[in-house]
JSON list of C-alpha atoms in Angstrom, two decimals:
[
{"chain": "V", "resi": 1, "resn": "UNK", "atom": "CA", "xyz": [13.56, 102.13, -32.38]},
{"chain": "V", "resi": 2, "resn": "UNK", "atom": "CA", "xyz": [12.81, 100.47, -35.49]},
{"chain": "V", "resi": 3, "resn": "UNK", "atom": "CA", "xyz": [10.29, 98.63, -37.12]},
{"chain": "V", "resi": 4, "resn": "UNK", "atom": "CA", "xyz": [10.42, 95.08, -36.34]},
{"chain": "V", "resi": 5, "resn": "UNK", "atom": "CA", "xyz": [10.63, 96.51, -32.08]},
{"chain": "V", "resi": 6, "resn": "UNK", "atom": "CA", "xyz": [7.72, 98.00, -32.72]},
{"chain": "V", "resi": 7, "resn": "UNK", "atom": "CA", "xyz": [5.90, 95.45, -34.31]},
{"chain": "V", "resi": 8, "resn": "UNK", "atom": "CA", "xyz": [7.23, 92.84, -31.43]},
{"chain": "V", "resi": 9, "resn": "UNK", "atom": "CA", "xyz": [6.29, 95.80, -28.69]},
{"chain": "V", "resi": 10, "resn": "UNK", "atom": "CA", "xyz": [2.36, 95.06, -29.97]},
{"chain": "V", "resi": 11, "resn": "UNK", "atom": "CA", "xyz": [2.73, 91.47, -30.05]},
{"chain": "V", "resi": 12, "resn": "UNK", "atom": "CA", "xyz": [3.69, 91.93, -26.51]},
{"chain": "V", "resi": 13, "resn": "UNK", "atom": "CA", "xyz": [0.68, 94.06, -25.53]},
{"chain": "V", "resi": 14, "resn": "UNK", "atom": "CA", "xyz": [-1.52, 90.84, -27.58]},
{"chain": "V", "resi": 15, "resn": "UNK", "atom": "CA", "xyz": [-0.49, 88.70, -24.91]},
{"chain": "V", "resi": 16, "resn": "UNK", "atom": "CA", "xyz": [-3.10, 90.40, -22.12]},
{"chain": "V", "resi": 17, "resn": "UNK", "atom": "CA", "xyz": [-5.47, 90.42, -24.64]},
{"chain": "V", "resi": 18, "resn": "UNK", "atom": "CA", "xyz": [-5.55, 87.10, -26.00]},
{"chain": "V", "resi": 19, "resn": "UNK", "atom": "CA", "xyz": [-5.29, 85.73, -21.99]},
{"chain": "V", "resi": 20, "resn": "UNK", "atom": "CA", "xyz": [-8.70, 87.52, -21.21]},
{"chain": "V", "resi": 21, "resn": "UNK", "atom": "CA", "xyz": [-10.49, 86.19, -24.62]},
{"chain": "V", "resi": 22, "resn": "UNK", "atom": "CA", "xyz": [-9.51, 82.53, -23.84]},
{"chain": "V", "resi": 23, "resn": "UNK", "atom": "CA", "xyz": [-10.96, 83.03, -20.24]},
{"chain": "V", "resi": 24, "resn": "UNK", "atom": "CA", "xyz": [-13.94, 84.57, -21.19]},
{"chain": "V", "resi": 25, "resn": "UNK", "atom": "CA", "xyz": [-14.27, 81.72, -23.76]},
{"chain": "V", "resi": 26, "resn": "UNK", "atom": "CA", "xyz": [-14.18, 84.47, -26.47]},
{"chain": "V", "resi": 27, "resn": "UNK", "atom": "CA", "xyz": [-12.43, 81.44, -28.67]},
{"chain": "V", "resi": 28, "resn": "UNK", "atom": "CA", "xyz": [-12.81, 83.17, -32.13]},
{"chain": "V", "resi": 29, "resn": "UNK", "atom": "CA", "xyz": [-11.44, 86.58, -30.62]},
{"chain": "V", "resi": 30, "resn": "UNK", "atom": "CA", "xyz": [-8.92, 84.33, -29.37]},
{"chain": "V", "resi": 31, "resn": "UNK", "atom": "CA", "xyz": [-7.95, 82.55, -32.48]},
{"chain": "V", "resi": 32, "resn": "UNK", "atom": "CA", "xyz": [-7.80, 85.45, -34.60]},
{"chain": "V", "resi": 33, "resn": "UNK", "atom": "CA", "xyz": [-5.51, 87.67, -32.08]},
{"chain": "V", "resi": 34, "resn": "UNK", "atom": "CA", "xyz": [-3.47, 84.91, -31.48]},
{"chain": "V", "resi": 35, "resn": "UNK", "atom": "CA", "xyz": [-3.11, 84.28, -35.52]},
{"chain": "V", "resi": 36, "resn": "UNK", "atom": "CA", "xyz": [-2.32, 88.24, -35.87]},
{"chain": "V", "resi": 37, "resn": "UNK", "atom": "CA", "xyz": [-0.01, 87.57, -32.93]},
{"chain": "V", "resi": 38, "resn": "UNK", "atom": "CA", "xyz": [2.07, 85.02, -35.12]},
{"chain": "V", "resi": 39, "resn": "UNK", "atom": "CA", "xyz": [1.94, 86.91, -38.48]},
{"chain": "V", "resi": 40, "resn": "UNK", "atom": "CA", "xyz": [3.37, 89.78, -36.62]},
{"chain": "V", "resi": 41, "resn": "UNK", "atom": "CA", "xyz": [6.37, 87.09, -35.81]},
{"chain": "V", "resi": 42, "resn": "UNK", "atom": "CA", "xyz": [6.92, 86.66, -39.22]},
{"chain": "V", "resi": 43, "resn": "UNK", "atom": "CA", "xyz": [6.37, 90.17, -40.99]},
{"chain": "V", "resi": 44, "resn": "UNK", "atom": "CA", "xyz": [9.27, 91.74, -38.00]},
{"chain": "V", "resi": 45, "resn": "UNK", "atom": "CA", "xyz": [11.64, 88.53, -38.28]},
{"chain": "V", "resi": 46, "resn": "UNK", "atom": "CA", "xyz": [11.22, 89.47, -42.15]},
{"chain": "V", "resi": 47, "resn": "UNK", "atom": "CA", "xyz": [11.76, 92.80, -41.93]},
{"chain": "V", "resi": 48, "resn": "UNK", "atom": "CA", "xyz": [14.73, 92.63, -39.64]},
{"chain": "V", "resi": 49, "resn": "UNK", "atom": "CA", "xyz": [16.65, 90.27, -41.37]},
{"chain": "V", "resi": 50, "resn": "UNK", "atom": "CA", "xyz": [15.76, 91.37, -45.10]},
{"chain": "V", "resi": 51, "resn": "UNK", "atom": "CA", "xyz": [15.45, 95.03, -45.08]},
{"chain": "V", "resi": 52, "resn": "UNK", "atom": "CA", "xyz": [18.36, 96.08, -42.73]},
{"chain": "V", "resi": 53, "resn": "UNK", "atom": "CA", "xyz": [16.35, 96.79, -39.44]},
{"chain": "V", "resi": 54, "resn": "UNK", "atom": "CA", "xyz": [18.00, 94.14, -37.31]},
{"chain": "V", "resi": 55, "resn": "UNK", "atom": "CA", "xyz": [18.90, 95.54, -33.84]},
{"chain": "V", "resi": 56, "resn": "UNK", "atom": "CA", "xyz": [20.27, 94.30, -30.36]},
{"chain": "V", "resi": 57, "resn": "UNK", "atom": "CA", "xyz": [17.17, 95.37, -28.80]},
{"chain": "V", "resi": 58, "resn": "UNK", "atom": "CA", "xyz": [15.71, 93.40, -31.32]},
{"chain": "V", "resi": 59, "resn": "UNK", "atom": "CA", "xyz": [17.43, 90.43, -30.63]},
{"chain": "V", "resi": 60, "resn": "UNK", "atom": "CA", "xyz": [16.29, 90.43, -27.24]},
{"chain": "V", "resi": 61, "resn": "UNK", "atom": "CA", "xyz": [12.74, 91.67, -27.58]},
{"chain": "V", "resi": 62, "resn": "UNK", "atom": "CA", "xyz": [11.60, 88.68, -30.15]},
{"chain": "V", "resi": 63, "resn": "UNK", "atom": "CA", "xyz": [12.26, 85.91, -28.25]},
{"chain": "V", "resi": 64, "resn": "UNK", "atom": "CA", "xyz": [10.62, 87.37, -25.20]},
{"chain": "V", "resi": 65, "resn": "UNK", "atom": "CA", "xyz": [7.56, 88.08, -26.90]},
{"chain": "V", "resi": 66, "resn": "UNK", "atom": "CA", "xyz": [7.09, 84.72, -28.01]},
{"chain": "V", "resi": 67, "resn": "UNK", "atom": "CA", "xyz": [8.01, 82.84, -25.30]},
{"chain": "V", "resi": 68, "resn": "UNK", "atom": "CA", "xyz": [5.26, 85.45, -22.92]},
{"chain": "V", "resi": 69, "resn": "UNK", "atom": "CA", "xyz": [2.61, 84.54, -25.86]},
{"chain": "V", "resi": 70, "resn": "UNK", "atom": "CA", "xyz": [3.36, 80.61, -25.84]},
{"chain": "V", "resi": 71, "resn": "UNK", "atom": "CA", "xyz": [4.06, 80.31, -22.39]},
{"chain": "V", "resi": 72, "resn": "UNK", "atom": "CA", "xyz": [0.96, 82.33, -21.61]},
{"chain": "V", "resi": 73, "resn": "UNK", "atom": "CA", "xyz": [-1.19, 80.71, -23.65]},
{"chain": "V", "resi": 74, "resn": "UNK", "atom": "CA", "xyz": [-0.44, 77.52, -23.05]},
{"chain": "V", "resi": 75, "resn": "UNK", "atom": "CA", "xyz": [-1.29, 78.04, -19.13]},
{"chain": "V", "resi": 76, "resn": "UNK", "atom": "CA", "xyz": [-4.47, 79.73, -19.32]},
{"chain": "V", "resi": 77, "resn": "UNK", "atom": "CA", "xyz": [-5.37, 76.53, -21.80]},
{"chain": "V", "resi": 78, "resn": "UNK", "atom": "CA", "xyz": [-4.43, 74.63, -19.06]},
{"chain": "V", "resi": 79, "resn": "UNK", "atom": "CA", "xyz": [-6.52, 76.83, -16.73]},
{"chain": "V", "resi": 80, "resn": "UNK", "atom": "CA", "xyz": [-9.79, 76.42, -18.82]},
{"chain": "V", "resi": 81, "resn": "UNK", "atom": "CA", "xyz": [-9.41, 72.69, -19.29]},
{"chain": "V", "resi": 82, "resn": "UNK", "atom": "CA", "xyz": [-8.24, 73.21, -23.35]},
{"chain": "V", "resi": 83, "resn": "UNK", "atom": "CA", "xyz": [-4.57, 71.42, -23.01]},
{"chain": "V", "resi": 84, "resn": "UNK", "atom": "CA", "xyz": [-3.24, 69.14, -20.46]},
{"chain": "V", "resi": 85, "resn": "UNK", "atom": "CA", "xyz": [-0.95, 70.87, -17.36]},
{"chain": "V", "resi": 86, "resn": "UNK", "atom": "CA", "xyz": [1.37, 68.23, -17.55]},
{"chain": "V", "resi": 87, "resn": "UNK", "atom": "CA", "xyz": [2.27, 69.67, -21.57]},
{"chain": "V", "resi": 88, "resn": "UNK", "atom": "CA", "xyz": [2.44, 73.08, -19.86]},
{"chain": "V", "resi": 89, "resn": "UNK", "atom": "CA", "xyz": [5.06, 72.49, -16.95]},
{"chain": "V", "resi": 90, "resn": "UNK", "atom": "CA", "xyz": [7.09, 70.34, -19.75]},
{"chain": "V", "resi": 91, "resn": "UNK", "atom": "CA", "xyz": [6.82, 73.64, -21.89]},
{"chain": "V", "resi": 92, "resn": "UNK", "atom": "CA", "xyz": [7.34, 76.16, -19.50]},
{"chain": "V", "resi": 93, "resn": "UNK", "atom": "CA", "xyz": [10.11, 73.91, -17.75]},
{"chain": "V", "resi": 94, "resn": "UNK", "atom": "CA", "xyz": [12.28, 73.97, -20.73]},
{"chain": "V", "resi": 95, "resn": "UNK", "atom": "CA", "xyz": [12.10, 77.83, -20.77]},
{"chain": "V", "resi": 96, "resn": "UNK", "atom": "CA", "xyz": [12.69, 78.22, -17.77]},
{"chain": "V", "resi": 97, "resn": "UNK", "atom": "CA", "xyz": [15.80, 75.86, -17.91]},
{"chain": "V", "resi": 98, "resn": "UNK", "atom": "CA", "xyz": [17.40, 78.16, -20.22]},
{"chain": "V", "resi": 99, "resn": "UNK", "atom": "CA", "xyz": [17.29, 80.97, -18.58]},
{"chain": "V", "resi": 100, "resn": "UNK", "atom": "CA", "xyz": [18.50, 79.30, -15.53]},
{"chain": "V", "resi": 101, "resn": "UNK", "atom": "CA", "xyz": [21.83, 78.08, -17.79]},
{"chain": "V", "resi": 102, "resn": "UNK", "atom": "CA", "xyz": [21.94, 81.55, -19.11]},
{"chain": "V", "resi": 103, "resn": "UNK", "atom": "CA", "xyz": [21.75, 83.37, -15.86]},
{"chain": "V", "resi": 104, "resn": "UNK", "atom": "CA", "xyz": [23.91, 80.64, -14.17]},
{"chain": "V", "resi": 105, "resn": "UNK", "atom": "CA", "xyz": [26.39, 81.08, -16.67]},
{"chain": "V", "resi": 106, "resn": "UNK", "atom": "CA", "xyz": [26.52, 84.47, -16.15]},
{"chain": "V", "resi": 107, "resn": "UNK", "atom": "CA", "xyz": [26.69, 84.51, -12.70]},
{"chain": "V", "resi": 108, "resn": "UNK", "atom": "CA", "xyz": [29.91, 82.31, -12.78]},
{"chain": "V", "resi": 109, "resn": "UNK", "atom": "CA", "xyz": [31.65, 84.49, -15.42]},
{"chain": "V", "resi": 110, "resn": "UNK", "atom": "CA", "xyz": [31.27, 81.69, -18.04]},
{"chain": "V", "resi": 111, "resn": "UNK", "atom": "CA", "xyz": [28.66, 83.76, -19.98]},
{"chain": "V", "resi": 112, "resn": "UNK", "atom": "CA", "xyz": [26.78, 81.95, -23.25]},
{"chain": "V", "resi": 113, "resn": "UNK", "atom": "CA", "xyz": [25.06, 83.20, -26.08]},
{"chain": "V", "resi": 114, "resn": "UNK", "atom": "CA", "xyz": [22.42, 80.75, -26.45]},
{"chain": "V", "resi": 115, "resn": "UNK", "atom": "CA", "xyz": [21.39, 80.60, -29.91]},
{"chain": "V", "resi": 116, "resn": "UNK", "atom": "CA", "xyz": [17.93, 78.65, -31.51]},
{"chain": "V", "resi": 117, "resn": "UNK", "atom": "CA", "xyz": [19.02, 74.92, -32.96]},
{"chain": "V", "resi": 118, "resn": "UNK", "atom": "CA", "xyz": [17.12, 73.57, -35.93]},
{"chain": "V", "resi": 119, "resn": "UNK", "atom": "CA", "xyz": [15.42, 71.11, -33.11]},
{"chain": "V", "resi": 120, "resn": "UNK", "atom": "CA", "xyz": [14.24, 74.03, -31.11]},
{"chain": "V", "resi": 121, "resn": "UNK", "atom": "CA", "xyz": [12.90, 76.17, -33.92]},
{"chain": "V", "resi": 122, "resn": "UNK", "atom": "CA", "xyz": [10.53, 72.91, -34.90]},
{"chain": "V", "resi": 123, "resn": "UNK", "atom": "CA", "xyz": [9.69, 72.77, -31.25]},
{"chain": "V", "resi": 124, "resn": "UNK", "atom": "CA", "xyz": [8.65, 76.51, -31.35]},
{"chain": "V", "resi": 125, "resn": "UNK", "atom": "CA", "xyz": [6.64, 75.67, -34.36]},
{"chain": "V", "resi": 126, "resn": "UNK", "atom": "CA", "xyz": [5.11, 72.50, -33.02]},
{"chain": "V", "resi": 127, "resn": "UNK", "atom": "CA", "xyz": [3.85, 74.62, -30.16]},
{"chain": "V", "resi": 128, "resn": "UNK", "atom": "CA", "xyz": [2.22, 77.01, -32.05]},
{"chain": "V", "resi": 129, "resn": "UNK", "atom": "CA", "xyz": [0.18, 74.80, -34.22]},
{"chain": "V", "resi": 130, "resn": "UNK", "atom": "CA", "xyz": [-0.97, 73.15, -30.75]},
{"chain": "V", "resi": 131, "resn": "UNK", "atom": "CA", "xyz": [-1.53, 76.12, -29.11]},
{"chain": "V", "resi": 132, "resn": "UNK", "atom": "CA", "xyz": [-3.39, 77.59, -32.98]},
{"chain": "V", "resi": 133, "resn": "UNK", "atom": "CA", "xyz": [-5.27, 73.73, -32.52]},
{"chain": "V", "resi": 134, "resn": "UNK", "atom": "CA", "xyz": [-6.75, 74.26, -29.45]},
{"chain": "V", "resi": 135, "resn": "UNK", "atom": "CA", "xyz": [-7.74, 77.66, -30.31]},
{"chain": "V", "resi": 136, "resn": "UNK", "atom": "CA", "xyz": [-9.36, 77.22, -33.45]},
{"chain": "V", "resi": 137, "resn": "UNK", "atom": "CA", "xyz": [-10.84, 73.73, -32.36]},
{"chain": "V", "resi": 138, "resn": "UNK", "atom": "CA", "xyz": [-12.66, 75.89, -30.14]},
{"chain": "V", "resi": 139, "resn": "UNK", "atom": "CA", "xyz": [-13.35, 78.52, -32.17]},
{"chain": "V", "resi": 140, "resn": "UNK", "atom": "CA", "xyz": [-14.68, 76.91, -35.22]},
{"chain": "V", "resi": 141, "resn": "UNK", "atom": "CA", "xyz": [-16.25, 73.89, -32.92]},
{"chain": "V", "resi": 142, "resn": "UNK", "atom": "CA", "xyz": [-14.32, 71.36, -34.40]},
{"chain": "V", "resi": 143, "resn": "UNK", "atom": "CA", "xyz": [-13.30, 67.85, -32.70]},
{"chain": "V", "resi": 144, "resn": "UNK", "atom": "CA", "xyz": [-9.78, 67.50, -33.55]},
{"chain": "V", "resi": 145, "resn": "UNK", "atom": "CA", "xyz": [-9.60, 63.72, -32.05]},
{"chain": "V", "resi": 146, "resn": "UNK", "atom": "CA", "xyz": [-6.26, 61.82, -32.77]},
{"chain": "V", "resi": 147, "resn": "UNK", "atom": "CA", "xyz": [-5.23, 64.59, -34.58]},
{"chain": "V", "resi": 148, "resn": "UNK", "atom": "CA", "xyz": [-5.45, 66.44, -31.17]},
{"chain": "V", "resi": 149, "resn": "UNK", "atom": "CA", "xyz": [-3.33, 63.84, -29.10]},
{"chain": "V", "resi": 150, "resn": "UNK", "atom": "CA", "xyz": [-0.83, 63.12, -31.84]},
{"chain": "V", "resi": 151, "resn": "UNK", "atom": "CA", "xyz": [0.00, 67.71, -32.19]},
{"chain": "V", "resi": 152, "resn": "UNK", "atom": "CA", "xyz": [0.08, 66.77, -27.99]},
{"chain": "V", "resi": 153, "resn": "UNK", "atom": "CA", "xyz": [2.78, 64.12, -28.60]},
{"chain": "V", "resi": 154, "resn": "UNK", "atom": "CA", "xyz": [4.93, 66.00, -30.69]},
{"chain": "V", "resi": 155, "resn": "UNK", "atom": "CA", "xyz": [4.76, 68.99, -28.28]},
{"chain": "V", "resi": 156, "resn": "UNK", "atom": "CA", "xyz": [5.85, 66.80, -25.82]},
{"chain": "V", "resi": 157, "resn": "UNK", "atom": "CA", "xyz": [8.86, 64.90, -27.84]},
{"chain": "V", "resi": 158, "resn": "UNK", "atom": "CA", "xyz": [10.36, 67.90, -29.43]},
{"chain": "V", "resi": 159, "resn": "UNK", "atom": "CA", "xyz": [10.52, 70.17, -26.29]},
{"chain": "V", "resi": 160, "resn": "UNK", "atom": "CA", "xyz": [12.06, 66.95, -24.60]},
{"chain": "V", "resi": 161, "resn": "UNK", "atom": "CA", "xyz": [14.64, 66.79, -27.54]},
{"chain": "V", "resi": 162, "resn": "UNK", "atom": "CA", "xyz": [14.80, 70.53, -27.00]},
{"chain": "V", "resi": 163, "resn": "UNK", "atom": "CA", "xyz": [15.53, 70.43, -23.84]},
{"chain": "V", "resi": 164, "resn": "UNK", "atom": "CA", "xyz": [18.20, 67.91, -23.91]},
{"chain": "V", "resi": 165, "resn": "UNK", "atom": "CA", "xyz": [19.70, 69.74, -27.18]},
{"chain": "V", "resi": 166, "resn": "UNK", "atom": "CA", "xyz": [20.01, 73.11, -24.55]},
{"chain": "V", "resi": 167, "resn": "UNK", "atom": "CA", "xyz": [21.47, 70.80, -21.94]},
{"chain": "V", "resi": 168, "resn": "UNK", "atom": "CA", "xyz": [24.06, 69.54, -23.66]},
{"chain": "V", "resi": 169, "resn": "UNK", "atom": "CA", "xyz": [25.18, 72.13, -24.97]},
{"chain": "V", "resi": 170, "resn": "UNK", "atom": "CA", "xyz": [25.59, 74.13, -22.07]},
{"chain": "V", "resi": 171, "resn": "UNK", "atom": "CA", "xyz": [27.10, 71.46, -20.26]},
{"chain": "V", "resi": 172, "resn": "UNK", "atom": "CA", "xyz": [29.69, 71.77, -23.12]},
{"chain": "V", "resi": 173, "resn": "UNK", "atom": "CA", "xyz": [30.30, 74.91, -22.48]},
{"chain": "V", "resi": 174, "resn": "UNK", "atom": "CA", "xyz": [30.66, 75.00, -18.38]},
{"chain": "V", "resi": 175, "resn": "UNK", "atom": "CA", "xyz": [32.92, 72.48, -18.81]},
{"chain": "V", "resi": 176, "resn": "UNK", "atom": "CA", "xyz": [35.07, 73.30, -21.89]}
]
């Protein structure tokens, strides 16, 4: 068990946490777990891949964590009225189209290692300043206006762009 696990492990158990702020409008609790939540991204991704502490488990556990903390978040803003549901089923339709593919994949004996593209790792980060928007709109009262709809937009176009990135590539691969 290293470092980094450990540090996603507690990201993991900020997910609960964060879910019960947002519903019990607790928006500044919210912001600031969800803001610890993301540094903790960066310092194990850091630590991993710049002080030796990379692992399998590792490899496995990161993505997981984020996706439960994004995914999560993004529904129980949906729940509350905070973010559209139609952003939310695009977001948590092109997760769970990847693991589909994945699992698929395996299933057939044509496993893939499914690795981030430079479109989906600006789609990750586009989420997270929408999801860190709506939070700290909240929490600080603050109207974002066009800004708001615009962060929406881009949500919407890179997890489409996403999406289709993942898609072809897979497609590439059943049928190479």
């Amino acid at each position: 068990m290293t470092i980094p696990n450990l540090i996603t492990i507690a990201r993991l158990f900020l997910v609960p946490l964060v879910i019960v702020m947002i519903v019990n409008a607790r928006w500044e609790a919210a912001f600031i777990i969800f803001v610890v939540a993301g540094v903790s991204d960066a310092v194990d991704g850091f630590l991993a891949r710049h002080c030796g502490m990379a692992s399998e488990l590792g490899a496995w556990l990161d993505p997981i964590a984020d996706k439960a903390l994004v995914v999560s978040i993004y529904i129980t803003l949906a729940v509350v009225g905070a973010i559209p549901i139609w952003l939310v089923i695009l977001v948590a339709a092109r997760d769970i189209m990847i693991v589909s593919a994945v699992l698929l994949s395996w299933l057939l004996h044509r496993p893939v290692a499914m690795a981030p593209f430079a479109v989906s790792k600006l789609n990750t980060a586009a989420q997270i300043a929408f999801a860190a928007l709506a939070l700290g709109s909240r929490a600080f009262g603050i109207d974002p206006g066009p800004a708001g709809t615009v962060a929406e937009l881009v949500v919407a176009m890179l997890t489409l762009a996403s999406m289709a990135a993942y898609l072809a590539f897979w497609l590439r691969h059943m049928t190479g």
